């Protein structure tokens, strides 16, 4: 009794797509893990100062910095040069990060001496003092 073979409103599959099926088909594979410096634990990261100032991201310079940070036999996983002459690097182990500070602080990169130090977060008071000093200047 009914029309179309008794399969209900939609005719029983086959011809019409369910909206959930369409969403599933459009779902992408993703881009993988985020590989930015902040994605690494603070214990394996180091701060680097005295780097060349660039206005935009320079992938080649980042590769050169990673090679420089690995030049002493340490396992540098990631390195990046920031816009204001500062950057950072991440190492495989905390021990590698500590050794990088000892061995690479004062080394020459791209013709200039760089500073390598422990990555520290500024307290809210330090941030406020810097903001006040910048506002005055």
mmCIF file of C-alpha atoms in Angstrom:
data_model
loop_
_atom_site.group_PDB
_atom_site.id
_atom_site.type_symbol
_atom_site.label_atom_id
_atom_site.label_comp_id
_atom_site.label_asym_id
_atom_site.label_seq_id
_atom_site.Cartn_x
_atom_site.Cartn_y
_atom_site.Cartn_z
ATOM 1 C CA UNK A 1 0.000 0.000 0.000
ATOM 2 C CA UNK A 2 1.663 3.160 -0.716
ATOM 3 C CA UNK A 3 3.589 4.493 -3.544
ATOM 4 C CA UNK A 4 7.081 3.547 -4.656
ATOM 5 C CA UNK A 5 7.507 0.143 -3.104
ATOM 6 C CA UNK A 6 6.948 0.962 0.572
ATOM 7 C CA UNK A 7 10.434 2.288 1.337
ATOM 8 C CA UNK A 8 9.280 5.557 2.908
ATOM 9 C CA UNK A 9 10.042 9.116 1.925
ATOM 10 C CA UNK A 10 13.387 9.036 0.085
ATOM 11 C CA UNK A 11 12.868 5.923 -1.914
ATOM 12 C CA UNK A 12 15.101 3.684 0.180
ATOM 13 C CA UNK A 13 18.586 4.994 -0.484
ATOM 14 C CA UNK A 14 20.604 4.701 -3.622
ATOM 15 C CA UNK A 15 19.423 7.833 -5.410
ATOM 16 C CA UNK A 16 19.423 10.558 -2.759
ATOM 17 C CA UNK A 17 22.437 11.350 -0.594
ATOM 18 C CA UNK A 18 22.059 11.786 3.111
ATOM 19 C CA UNK A 19 23.469 15.165 4.244
ATOM 20 C CA UNK A 20 25.701 13.401 6.787
ATOM 21 C CA UNK A 21 27.188 11.271 4.018
ATOM 22 C CA UNK A 22 27.967 14.434 2.060
ATOM 23 C CA UNK A 23 29.680 16.031 5.063
ATOM 24 C CA UNK A 24 31.743 12.894 5.571
ATOM 25 C CA UNK A 25 32.869 12.967 1.936
ATOM 26 C CA UNK A 26 33.971 16.605 2.181
ATOM 27 C CA UNK A 27 35.983 16.083 5.330
ATOM 28 C CA UNK A 28 39.676 16.783 4.707
ATOM 29 C CA UNK A 29 42.617 14.772 5.893
ATOM 30 C CA UNK A 30 43.954 17.583 8.073
ATOM 31 C CA UNK A 31 47.333 19.247 8.025
ATOM 32 C CA UNK A 32 49.033 17.266 10.758
ATOM 33 C CA UNK A 33 50.591 18.556 13.941
ATOM 34 C CA UNK A 34 51.331 22.180 14.509
ATOM 35 C CA UNK A 35 55.093 22.575 14.210
ATOM 36 C CA UNK A 36 55.537 26.082 15.565
ATOM 37 C CA UNK A 37 58.036 26.788 18.315
ATOM 38 C CA UNK A 38 55.290 27.082 20.917
ATOM 39 C CA UNK A 39 54.167 23.516 20.247
ATOM 40 C CA UNK A 40 57.318 22.252 22.014
ATOM 41 C CA UNK A 41 57.738 21.950 25.770
ATOM 42 C CA UNK A 42 59.495 24.922 27.390
ATOM 43 C CA UNK A 43 62.231 22.672 28.802
ATOM 44 C CA UNK A 44 63.532 21.805 25.337
ATOM 45 C CA UNK A 45 63.333 25.334 23.873
ATOM 46 C CA UNK A 46 65.937 28.105 23.951
ATOM 47 C CA UNK A 47 65.695 31.841 23.258
ATOM 48 C CA UNK A 48 68.007 33.289 20.612
ATOM 49 C CA UNK A 49 68.839 37.002 20.362
ATOM 50 C CA UNK A 50 70.965 39.071 18.010
ATOM 51 C CA UNK A 51 69.512 37.490 14.864
ATOM 52 C CA UNK A 52 69.111 39.402 11.600
ATOM 53 C CA UNK A 53 65.887 41.434 11.597
ATOM 54 C CA UNK A 54 63.490 40.377 8.862
ATOM 55 C CA UNK A 55 60.086 41.813 8.092
ATOM 56 C CA UNK A 56 58.597 38.490 7.037
ATOM 57 C CA UNK A 57 59.120 34.767 7.532
ATOM 58 C CA UNK A 58 62.262 33.545 5.778
ATOM 59 C CA UNK A 59 62.202 29.747 5.516
ATOM 60 C CA UNK A 60 65.761 29.592 4.192
ATOM 61 C CA UNK A 61 67.060 31.588 7.161
ATOM 62 C CA UNK A 62 65.149 29.261 9.503
ATOM 63 C CA UNK A 63 66.833 26.251 7.855
ATOM 64 C CA UNK A 64 70.249 27.885 8.222
ATOM 65 C CA UNK A 65 69.554 28.621 11.892
ATOM 66 C CA UNK A 66 68.499 25.004 12.488
ATOM 67 C CA UNK A 67 71.724 23.803 10.838
ATOM 68 C CA UNK A 68 73.746 26.220 12.982
ATOM 69 C CA UNK A 69 72.021 25.037 16.154
ATOM 70 C CA UNK A 70 72.766 21.407 15.159
ATOM 71 C CA UNK A 71 76.380 22.122 14.174
ATOM 72 C CA UNK A 72 77.816 21.026 17.524
ATOM 73 C CA UNK A 73 76.242 17.567 17.348
ATOM 74 C CA UNK A 74 73.085 18.536 19.228
ATOM 75 C CA UNK A 75 69.706 17.428 17.933
ATOM 76 C CA UNK A 76 67.861 20.615 16.958
ATOM 77 C CA UNK A 77 64.320 19.735 15.891
ATOM 78 C CA UNK A 78 63.028 23.201 14.987
ATOM 79 C CA UNK A 79 64.390 26.733 14.735
ATOM 80 C CA UNK A 80 62.799 30.005 13.760
ATOM 81 C CA UNK A 81 63.925 33.590 13.270
ATOM 82 C CA UNK A 82 61.404 36.142 14.484
ATOM 83 C CA UNK A 83 60.746 39.577 13.031
ATOM 84 C CA UNK A 84 62.553 41.625 15.666
ATOM 85 C CA UNK A 85 65.937 39.928 15.699
ATOM 86 C CA UNK A 86 64.869 37.296 18.198
ATOM 87 C CA UNK A 87 63.976 33.688 17.694
ATOM 88 C CA UNK A 88 64.109 30.305 19.251
ATOM 89 C CA UNK A 89 64.976 26.686 18.779
ATOM 90 C CA UNK A 90 63.646 23.387 20.091
ATOM 91 C CA UNK A 91 65.837 20.406 20.850
ATOM 92 C CA UNK A 92 65.179 16.699 21.264
ATOM 93 C CA UNK A 93 66.026 16.648 24.960
ATOM 94 C CA UNK A 94 66.316 19.081 27.836
ATOM 95 C CA UNK A 95 70.010 18.178 28.068
ATOM 96 C CA UNK A 96 70.539 19.206 24.425
ATOM 97 C CA UNK A 97 68.848 22.544 25.135
ATOM 98 C CA UNK A 98 71.111 23.190 28.129
ATOM 99 C CA UNK A 99 74.206 22.228 26.132
ATOM 100 C CA UNK A 100 73.129 24.548 23.309
ATOM 101 C CA UNK A 101 73.140 27.455 25.756
ATOM 102 C CA UNK A 102 76.654 26.574 26.900
ATOM 103 C CA UNK A 103 78.115 25.866 23.448
ATOM 104 C CA UNK A 104 76.311 28.280 21.124
ATOM 105 C CA UNK A 105 75.959 31.439 23.220
ATOM 106 C CA UNK A 106 78.261 33.982 21.563
ATOM 107 C CA UNK A 107 78.652 31.950 18.371
ATOM 108 C CA UNK A 108 78.486 33.670 14.989
ATOM 109 C CA UNK A 109 75.428 33.251 12.762
ATOM 110 C CA UNK A 110 75.153 35.110 9.444
ATOM 111 C CA UNK A 111 78.156 37.224 10.425
ATOM 112 C CA UNK A 112 76.803 38.432 13.783
ATOM 113 C CA UNK A 113 77.237 37.046 17.308
ATOM 114 C CA UNK A 114 74.068 35.552 18.748
ATOM 115 C CA UNK A 115 72.871 35.128 22.302
ATOM 116 C CA UNK A 116 71.421 31.789 23.359
ATOM 117 C CA UNK A 117 69.702 31.570 26.704
ATOM 118 C CA UNK A 118 67.083 29.704 28.676
ATOM 119 C CA UNK A 119 63.541 30.436 27.578
ATOM 120 C CA UNK A 120 61.727 32.244 30.365
ATOM 121 C CA UNK A 121 58.255 33.680 30.579
ATOM 122 C CA UNK A 122 57.949 37.237 31.773
ATOM 123 C CA UNK A 123 55.858 37.872 34.827
ATOM 124 C CA UNK A 124 52.804 40.136 34.469
ATOM 125 C CA UNK A 125 54.729 42.838 36.377
ATOM 126 C CA UNK A 126 57.622 42.721 33.889
ATOM 127 C CA UNK A 127 55.204 42.921 30.965
ATOM 128 C CA UNK A 128 53.441 45.914 32.517
ATOM 129 C CA UNK A 129 56.769 47.676 33.167
ATOM 130 C CA UNK A 130 57.847 47.123 29.545
ATOM 131 C CA UNK A 131 54.506 48.405 28.230
ATOM 132 C CA UNK A 132 54.814 51.520 30.420
ATOM 133 C CA UNK A 133 58.377 52.137 29.228
ATOM 134 C CA UNK A 134 57.300 51.756 25.594
ATOM 135 C CA UNK A 135 54.412 54.185 26.114
ATOM 136 C CA UNK A 136 56.782 56.818 27.526
ATOM 137 C CA UNK A 137 59.319 56.450 24.704
#
